CSV table of C-alpha atoms (C1' of nucleotides) in Angstrom, one decimal:
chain,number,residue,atom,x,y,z
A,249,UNK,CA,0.0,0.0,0.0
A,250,UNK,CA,1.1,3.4,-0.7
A,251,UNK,CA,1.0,5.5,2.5
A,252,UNK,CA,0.7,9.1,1.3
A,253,UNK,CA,-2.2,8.2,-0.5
A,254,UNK,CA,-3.9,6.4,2.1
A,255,UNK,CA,-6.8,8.6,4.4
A,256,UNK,CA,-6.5,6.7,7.2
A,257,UNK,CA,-2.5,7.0,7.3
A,258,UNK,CA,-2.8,10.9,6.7
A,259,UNK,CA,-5.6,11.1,9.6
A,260,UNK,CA,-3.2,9.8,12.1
A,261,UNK,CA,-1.1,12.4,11.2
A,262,UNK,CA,-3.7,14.8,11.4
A,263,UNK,CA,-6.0,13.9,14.4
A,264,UNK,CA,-2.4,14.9,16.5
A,265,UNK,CA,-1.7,17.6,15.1
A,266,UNK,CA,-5.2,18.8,15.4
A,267,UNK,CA,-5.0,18.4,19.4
A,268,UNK,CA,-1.5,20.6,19.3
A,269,UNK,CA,-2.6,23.4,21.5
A,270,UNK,CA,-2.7,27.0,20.6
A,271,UNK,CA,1.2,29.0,21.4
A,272,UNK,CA,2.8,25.3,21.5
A,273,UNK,CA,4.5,23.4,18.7
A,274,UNK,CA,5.6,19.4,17.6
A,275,UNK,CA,8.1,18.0,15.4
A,276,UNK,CA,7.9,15.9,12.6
A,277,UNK,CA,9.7,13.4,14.3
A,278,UNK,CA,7.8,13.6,17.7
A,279,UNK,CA,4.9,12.8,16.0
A,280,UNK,CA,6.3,10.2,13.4
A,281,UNK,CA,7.7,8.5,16.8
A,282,UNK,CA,4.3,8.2,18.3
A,283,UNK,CA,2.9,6.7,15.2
A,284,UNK,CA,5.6,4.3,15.3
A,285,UNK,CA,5.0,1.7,12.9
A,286,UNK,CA,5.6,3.1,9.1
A,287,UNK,CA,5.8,6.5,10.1
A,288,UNK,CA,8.7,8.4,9.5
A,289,UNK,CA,9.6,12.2,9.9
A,290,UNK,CA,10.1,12.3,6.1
A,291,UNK,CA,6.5,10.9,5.2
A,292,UNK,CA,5.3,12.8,7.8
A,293,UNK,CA,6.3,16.0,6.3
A,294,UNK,CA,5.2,14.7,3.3
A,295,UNK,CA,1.7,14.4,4.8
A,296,UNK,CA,1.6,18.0,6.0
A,297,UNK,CA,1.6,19.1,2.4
A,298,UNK,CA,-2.2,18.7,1.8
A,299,UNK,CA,-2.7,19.9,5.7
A,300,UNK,CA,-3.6,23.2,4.8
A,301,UNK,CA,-6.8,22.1,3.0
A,302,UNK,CA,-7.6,19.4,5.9
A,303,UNK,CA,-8.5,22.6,8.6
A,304,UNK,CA,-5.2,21.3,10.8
A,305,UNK,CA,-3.1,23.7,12.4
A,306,UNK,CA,-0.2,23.1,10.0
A,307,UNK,CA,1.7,25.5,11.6
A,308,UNK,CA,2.4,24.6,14.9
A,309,UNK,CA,4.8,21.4,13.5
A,310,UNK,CA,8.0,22.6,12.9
A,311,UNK,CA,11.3,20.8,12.7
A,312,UNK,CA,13.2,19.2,15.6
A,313,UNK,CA,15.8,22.2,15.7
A,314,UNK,CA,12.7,24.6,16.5
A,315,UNK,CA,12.7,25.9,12.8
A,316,UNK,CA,10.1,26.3,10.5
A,317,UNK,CA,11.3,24.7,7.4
A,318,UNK,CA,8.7,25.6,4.5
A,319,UNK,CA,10.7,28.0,2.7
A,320,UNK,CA,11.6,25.6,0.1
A,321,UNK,CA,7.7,24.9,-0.5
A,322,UNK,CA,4.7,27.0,-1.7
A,323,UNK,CA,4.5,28.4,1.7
A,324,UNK,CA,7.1,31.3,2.9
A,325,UNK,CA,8.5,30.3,6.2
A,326,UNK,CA,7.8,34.0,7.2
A,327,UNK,CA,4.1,33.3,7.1
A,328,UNK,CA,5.1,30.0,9.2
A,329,UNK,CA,6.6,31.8,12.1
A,330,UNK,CA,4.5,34.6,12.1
A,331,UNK,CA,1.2,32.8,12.5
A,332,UNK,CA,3.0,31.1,15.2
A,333,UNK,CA,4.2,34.4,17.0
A,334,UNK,CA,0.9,35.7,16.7
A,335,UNK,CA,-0.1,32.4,19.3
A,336,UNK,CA,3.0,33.3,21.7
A,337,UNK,CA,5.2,31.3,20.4
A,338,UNK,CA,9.1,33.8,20.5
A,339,UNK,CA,11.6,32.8,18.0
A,340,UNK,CA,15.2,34.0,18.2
A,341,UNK,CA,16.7,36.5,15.2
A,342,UNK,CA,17.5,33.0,13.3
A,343,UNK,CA,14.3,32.1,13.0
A,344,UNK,CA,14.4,29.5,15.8
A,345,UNK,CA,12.2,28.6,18.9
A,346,UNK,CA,12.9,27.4,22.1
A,347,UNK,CA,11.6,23.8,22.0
A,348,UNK,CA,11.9,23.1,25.4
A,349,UNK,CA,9.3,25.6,26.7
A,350,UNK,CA,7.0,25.1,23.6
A,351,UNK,CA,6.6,21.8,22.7
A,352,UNK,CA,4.1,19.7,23.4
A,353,UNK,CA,3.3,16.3,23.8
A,354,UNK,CA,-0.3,14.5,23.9
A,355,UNK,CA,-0.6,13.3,27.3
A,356,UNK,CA,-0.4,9.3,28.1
A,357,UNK,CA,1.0,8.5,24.0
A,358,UNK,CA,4.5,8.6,24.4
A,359,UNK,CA,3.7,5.8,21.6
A,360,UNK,CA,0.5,4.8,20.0
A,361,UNK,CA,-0.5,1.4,19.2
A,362,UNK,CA,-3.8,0.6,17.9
A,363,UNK,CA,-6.0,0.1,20.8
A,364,UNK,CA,-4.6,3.8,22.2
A,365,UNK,CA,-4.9,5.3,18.7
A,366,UNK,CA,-8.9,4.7,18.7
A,367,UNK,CA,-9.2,6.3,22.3
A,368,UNK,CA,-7.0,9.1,21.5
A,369,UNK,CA,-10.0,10.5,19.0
A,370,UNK,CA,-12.2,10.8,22.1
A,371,UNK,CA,-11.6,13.5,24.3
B,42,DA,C1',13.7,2.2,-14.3
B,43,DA,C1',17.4,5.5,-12.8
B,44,DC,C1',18.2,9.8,-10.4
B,45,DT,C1',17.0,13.8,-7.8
B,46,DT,C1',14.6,16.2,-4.3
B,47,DG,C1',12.5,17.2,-0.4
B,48,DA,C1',7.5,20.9,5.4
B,49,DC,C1',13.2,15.3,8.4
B,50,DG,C1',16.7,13.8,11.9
B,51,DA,C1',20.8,11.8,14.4
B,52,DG,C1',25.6,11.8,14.7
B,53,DG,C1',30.4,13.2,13.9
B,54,DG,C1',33.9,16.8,13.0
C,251,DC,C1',26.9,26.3,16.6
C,252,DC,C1',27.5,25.2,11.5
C,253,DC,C1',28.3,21.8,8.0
C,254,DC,C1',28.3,17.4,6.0
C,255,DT,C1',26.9,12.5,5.6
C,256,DC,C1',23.8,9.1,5.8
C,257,DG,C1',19.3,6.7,6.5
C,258,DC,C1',14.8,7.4,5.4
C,259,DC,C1',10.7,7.0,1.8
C,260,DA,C1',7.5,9.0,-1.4
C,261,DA,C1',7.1,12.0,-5.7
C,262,DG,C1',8.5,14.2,-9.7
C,263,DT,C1',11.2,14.0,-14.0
DNA sequence: AACTTGACGAGGG
DNA sequence: CCCCTCGCCAAGT
């Protein structure tokens, strides 16, 4: 099966990040790491792509040196970082966050198998 | 089918 | 702290 074209494998992605709390961030890794199985920080960037039509707060996962990283892409990492410093969230003069006051982890999933993934869509 | 390019990340120098 | 390499895996050419 081909995961970036599979809904259920993109909801995973997306059911997390929609949970990220307003002012805090995650990192592609962090939440490829919870996924665990097939899930990797590369397809999970790849996932965010179509995020911005999914109504997911796209912006608050950045990369794991508290970066935005989508200059490269359609969208300007200016636009990144200042939707983000418009939540709270300060980033230095190169562009970079302290990670260790703003991210955020879902409480309890440290990993997710299947049983907790079905509970963690329930308040 | 080969080769390059990423919204990535860890580790070494 | 910056730079490079490598592992990763899907997409675009």
């Amino acid at each position: 099966m081909n995961p970036a074209n599979d809904k259920a494998y993109r909801e995973r992605v997306y059911e997390i990040v929609r949970r990220i709390p307003r002012g805090r961030v995650m990192t592609y890794g962090q939440i490829a790491g919870i996924l665990g199985e097939g899930y990797t920080p590369r397809t999970v960037g790849y996932v965010m792509h179509a995020a911005e039509t999914e109504g997911v707060p796209w912006q608050r996962v950045i990369n794991s040196q508290g970066k935005c990283s989508t200059g490269r892409m359609t969208i300007p990492v200016n636009l990144q970082q200042s939707m983000l410093e418009q939540e709270g969230v300060e980033f230095d003069a190169r562009g970079k966050c302290d990670l260790s006051k703003y991210e955020w982890w879902p409480e309890g999933f440290e990993r997710l198998n299947d049983e907790q993934f079905s509970l963690f869509g329930q308040e």
